[in-house]
Short mmCIF file of C-alpha atoms in Angstrom, two decimals:
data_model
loop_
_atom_site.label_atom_id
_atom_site.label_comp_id
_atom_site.label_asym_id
_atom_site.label_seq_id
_atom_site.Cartn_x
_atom_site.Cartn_y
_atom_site.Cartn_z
CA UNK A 1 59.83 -211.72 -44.77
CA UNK A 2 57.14 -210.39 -42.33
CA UNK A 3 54.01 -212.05 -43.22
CA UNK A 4 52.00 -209.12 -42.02
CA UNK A 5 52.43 -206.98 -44.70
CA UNK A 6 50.43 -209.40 -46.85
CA UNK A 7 47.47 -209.59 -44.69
CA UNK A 8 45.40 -206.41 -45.99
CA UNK A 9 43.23 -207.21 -49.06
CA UNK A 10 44.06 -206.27 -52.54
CA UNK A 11 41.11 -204.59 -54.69
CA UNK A 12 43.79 -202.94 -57.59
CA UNK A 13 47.97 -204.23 -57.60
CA UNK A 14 50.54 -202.41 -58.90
CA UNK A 15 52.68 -204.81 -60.50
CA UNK A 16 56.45 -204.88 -60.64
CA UNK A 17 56.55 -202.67 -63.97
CA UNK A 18 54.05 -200.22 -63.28
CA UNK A 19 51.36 -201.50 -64.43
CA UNK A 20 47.97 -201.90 -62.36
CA UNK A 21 45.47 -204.55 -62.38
CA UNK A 22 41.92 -204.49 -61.03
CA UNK A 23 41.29 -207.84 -58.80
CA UNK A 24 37.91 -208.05 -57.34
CA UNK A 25 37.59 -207.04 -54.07
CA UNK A 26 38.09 -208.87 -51.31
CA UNK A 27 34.72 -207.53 -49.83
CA UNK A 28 32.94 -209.23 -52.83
CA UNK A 29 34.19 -212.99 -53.23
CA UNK A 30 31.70 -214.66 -55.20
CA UNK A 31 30.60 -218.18 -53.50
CA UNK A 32 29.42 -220.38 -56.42
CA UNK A 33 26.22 -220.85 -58.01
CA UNK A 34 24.67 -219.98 -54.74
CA UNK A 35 25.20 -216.87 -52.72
CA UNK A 36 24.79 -219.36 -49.59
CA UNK A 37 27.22 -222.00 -50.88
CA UNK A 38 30.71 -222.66 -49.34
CA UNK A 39 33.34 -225.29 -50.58
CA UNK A 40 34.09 -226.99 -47.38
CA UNK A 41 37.29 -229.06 -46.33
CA UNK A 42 37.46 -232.28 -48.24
CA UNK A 43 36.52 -235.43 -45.83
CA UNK A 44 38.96 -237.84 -45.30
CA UNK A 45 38.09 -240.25 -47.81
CA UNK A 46 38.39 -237.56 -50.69
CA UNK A 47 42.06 -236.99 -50.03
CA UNK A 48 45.81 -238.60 -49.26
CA UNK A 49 48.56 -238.32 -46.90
CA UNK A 50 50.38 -236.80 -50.23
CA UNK A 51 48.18 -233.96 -50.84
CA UNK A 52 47.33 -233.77 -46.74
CA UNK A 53 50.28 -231.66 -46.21
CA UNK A 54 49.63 -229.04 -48.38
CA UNK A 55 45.46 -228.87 -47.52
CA UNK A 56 46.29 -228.54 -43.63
CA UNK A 57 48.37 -225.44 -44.58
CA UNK A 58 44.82 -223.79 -45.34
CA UNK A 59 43.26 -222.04 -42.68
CA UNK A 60 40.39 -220.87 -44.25
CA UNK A 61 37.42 -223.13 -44.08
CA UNK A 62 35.51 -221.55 -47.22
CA UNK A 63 37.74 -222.57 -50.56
CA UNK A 64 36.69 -219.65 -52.68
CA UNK A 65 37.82 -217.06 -49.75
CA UNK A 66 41.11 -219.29 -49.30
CA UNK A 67 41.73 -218.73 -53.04
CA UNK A 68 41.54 -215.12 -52.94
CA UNK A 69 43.08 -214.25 -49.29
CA UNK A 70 46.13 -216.69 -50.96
CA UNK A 71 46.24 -214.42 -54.46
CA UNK A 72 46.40 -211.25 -52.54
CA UNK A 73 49.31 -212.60 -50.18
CA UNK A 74 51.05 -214.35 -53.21
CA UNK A 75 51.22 -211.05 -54.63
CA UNK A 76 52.18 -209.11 -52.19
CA UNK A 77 55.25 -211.52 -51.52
CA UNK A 78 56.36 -211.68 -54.71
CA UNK A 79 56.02 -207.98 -55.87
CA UNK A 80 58.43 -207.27 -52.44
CA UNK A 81 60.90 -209.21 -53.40
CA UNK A 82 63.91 -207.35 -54.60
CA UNK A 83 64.63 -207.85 -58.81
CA UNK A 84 68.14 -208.07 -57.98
CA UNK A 85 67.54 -211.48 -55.63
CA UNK A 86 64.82 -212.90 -58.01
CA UNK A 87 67.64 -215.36 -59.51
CA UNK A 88 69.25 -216.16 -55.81
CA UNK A 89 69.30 -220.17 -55.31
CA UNK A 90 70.29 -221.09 -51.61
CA UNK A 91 72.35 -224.41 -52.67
CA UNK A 92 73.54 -225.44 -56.15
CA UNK A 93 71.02 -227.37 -57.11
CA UNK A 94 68.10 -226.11 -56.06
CA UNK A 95 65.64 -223.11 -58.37
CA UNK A 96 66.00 -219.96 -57.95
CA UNK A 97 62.85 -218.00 -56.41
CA UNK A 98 61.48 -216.77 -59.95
CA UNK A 99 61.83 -220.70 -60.79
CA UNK A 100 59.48 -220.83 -57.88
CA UNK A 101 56.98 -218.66 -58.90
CA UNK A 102 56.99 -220.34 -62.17
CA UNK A 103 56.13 -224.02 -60.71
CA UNK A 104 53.51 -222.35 -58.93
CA UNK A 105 52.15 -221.33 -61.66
CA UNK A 106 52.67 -224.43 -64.23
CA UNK A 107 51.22 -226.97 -61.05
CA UNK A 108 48.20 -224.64 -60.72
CA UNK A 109 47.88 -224.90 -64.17
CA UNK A 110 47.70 -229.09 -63.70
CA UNK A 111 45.95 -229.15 -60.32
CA UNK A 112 43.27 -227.40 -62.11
CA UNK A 113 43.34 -229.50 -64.88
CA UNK A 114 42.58 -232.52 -62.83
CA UNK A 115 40.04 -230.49 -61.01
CA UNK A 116 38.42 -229.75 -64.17
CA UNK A 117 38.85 -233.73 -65.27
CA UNK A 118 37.04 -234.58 -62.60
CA UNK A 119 34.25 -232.22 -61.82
CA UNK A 120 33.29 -233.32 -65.58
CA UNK A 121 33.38 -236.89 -64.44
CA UNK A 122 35.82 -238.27 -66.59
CA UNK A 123 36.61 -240.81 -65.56
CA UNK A 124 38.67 -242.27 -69.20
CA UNK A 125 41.41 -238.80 -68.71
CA UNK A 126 44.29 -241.10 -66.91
CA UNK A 127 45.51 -238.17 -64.57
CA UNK A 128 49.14 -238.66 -63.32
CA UNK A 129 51.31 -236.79 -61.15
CA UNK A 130 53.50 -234.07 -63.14
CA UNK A 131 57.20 -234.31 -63.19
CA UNK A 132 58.17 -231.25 -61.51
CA UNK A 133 61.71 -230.85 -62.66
CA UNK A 134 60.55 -231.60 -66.54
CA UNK A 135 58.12 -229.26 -66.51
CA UNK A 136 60.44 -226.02 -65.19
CA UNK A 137 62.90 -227.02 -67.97
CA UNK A 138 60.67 -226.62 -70.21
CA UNK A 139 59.65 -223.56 -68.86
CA UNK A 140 62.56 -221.69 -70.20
CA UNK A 141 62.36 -219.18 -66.67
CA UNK A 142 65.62 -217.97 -67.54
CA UNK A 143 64.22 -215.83 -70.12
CA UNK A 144 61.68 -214.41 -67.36
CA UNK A 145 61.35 -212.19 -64.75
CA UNK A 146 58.89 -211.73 -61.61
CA UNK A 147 57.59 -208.90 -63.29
CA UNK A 148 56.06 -210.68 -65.79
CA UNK A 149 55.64 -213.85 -64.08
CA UNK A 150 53.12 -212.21 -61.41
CA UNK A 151 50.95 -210.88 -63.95
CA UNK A 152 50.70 -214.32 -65.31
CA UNK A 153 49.96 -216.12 -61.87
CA UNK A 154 47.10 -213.37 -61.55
CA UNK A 155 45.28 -214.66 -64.85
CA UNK A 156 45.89 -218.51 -63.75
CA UNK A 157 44.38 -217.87 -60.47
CA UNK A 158 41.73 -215.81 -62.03
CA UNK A 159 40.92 -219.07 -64.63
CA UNK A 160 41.28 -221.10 -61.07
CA UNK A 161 38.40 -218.95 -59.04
CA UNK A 162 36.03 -219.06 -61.80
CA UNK A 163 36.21 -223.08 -62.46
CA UNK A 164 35.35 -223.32 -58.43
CA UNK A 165 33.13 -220.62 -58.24
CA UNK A 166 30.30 -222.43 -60.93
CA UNK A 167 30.97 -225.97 -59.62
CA UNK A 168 27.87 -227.91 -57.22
CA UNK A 169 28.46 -230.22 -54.69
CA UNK A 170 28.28 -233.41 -57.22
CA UNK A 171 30.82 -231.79 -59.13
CA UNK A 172 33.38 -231.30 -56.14
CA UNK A 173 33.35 -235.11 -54.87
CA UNK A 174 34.36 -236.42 -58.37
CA UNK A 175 37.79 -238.04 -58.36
CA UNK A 176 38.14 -238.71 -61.80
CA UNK A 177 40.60 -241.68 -62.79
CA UNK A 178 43.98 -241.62 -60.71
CA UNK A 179 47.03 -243.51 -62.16
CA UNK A 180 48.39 -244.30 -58.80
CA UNK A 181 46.11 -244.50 -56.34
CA UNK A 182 47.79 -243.24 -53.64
CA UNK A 183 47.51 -239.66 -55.19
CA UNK A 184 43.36 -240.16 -55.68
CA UNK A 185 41.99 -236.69 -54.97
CA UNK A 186 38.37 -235.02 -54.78
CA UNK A 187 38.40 -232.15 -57.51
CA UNK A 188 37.46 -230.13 -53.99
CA UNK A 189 40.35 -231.67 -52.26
CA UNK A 190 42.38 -230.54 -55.35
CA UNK A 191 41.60 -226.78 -54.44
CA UNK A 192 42.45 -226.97 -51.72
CA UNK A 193 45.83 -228.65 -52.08
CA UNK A 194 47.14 -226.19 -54.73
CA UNK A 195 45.92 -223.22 -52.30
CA UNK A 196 48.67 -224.75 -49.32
CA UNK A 197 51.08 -225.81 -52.06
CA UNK A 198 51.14 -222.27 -52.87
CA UNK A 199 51.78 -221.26 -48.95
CA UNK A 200 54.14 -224.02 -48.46
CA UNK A 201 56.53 -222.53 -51.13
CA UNK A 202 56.48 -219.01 -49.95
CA UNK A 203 57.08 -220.44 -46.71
CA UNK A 204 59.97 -221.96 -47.97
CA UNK A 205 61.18 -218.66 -49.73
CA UNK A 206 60.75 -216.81 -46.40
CA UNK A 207 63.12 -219.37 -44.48
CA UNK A 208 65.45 -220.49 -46.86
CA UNK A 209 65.54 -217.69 -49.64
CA UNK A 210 65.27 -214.07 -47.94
CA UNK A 211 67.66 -214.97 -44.40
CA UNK A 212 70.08 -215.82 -46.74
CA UNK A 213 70.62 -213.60 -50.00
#
């Protein structure tokens, strides 16, 4: 799929069903407690070679404008995707693009979590690493459809915006308490990693999805 349909801010969607809902505009991004605050990059120390990948896929500098450039795109690529392809799998075993869009949304849902863990500094909340596959079982995304799934990702990202938006800088370095250490994160470094995890996937649905339904 051409990615330059996506580029053009969003300030109202008109979702699969009809239905429109207001996003604020583009033109307006709130920064955080301060009008003069950005959410940098994480520094090397706050992040991992696991969570590297995804954060390099961010070009954005400023976290809060990454988030919102990355909600208008997400919806722009899912809303163009044809209903009758939304169940296409390119190989047996892997999940079908609407079982995409719902692991985006559950692992946003956890990435913020920890996020949220650790900009309280908590550090007693053991935070592990979700299984993936357990999770979209659970999901029951046989039952959905993109229509309503996009509406949903809209209100997670929303929820996502608003923890970053109101958190200082102390809040962003906290770690919070890892499991394995090798996954140790910055709550910062966690916005940043579900922001590319997000672009990685559609990236994935553009190569190995779309050329071949």
């Amino acid at each position: 799929m051409p990615w330059d349909i996506m580029n053009r801010p969003l300030s109202c969607v008109r979702l699969r069903d009809g239905q429109e809902k207001r996003l604020l505009p583009t033109k307006q991004k709130p920064k955080s407690k301060s009008d003069q605050m950005k959410i940098a990059k994480p520094a090397e120390q706050e992040t991992n070679v696991f969570f590297n990948k995804y954060i390099d896929l961010v070009k954005h500098p400023d976290l809060l404008v990454a988030l919102h450039e990355n909600q208008d795109k997400m919806i722009r690529f899912f809303n163009a995707i044809p209903s009758e392809i939304e169940v296409f799998r390119y190989d047996t075993n892997k999940w079908s693009i609407k079982e995409v869009l719902m692991h985006l949304i559950d692992f946003e849902r956890y990435f913020t979590f920890k996020a949220f863990v650790s900009m309280r500094n908590d550090n007693e909340t053991a935070l592990y690493h979700p299984g993936r596959e357990h999770y979209l079982v659970n999901a029951y995304t046989e039952t959905r459809s993109l229509a309503d799934l996009i509406p949903e990702f809209i209100s997670v990202r929303s929820s996502t915006i608003s923890l970053f938006q109101h958190a200082n800088i102390s809040q962003l370095n906290h770690t919070g308490h890892h499991v394995n250490p090798n996954h140790a994160i910055s709550a910062r470094a966690m916005g940043f990693a579900l922001t590319g995890h997000s672009i990685h996937h559609m990236q994935v649905i553009s190569e190995k999805y779309l050329r071949l339904s």
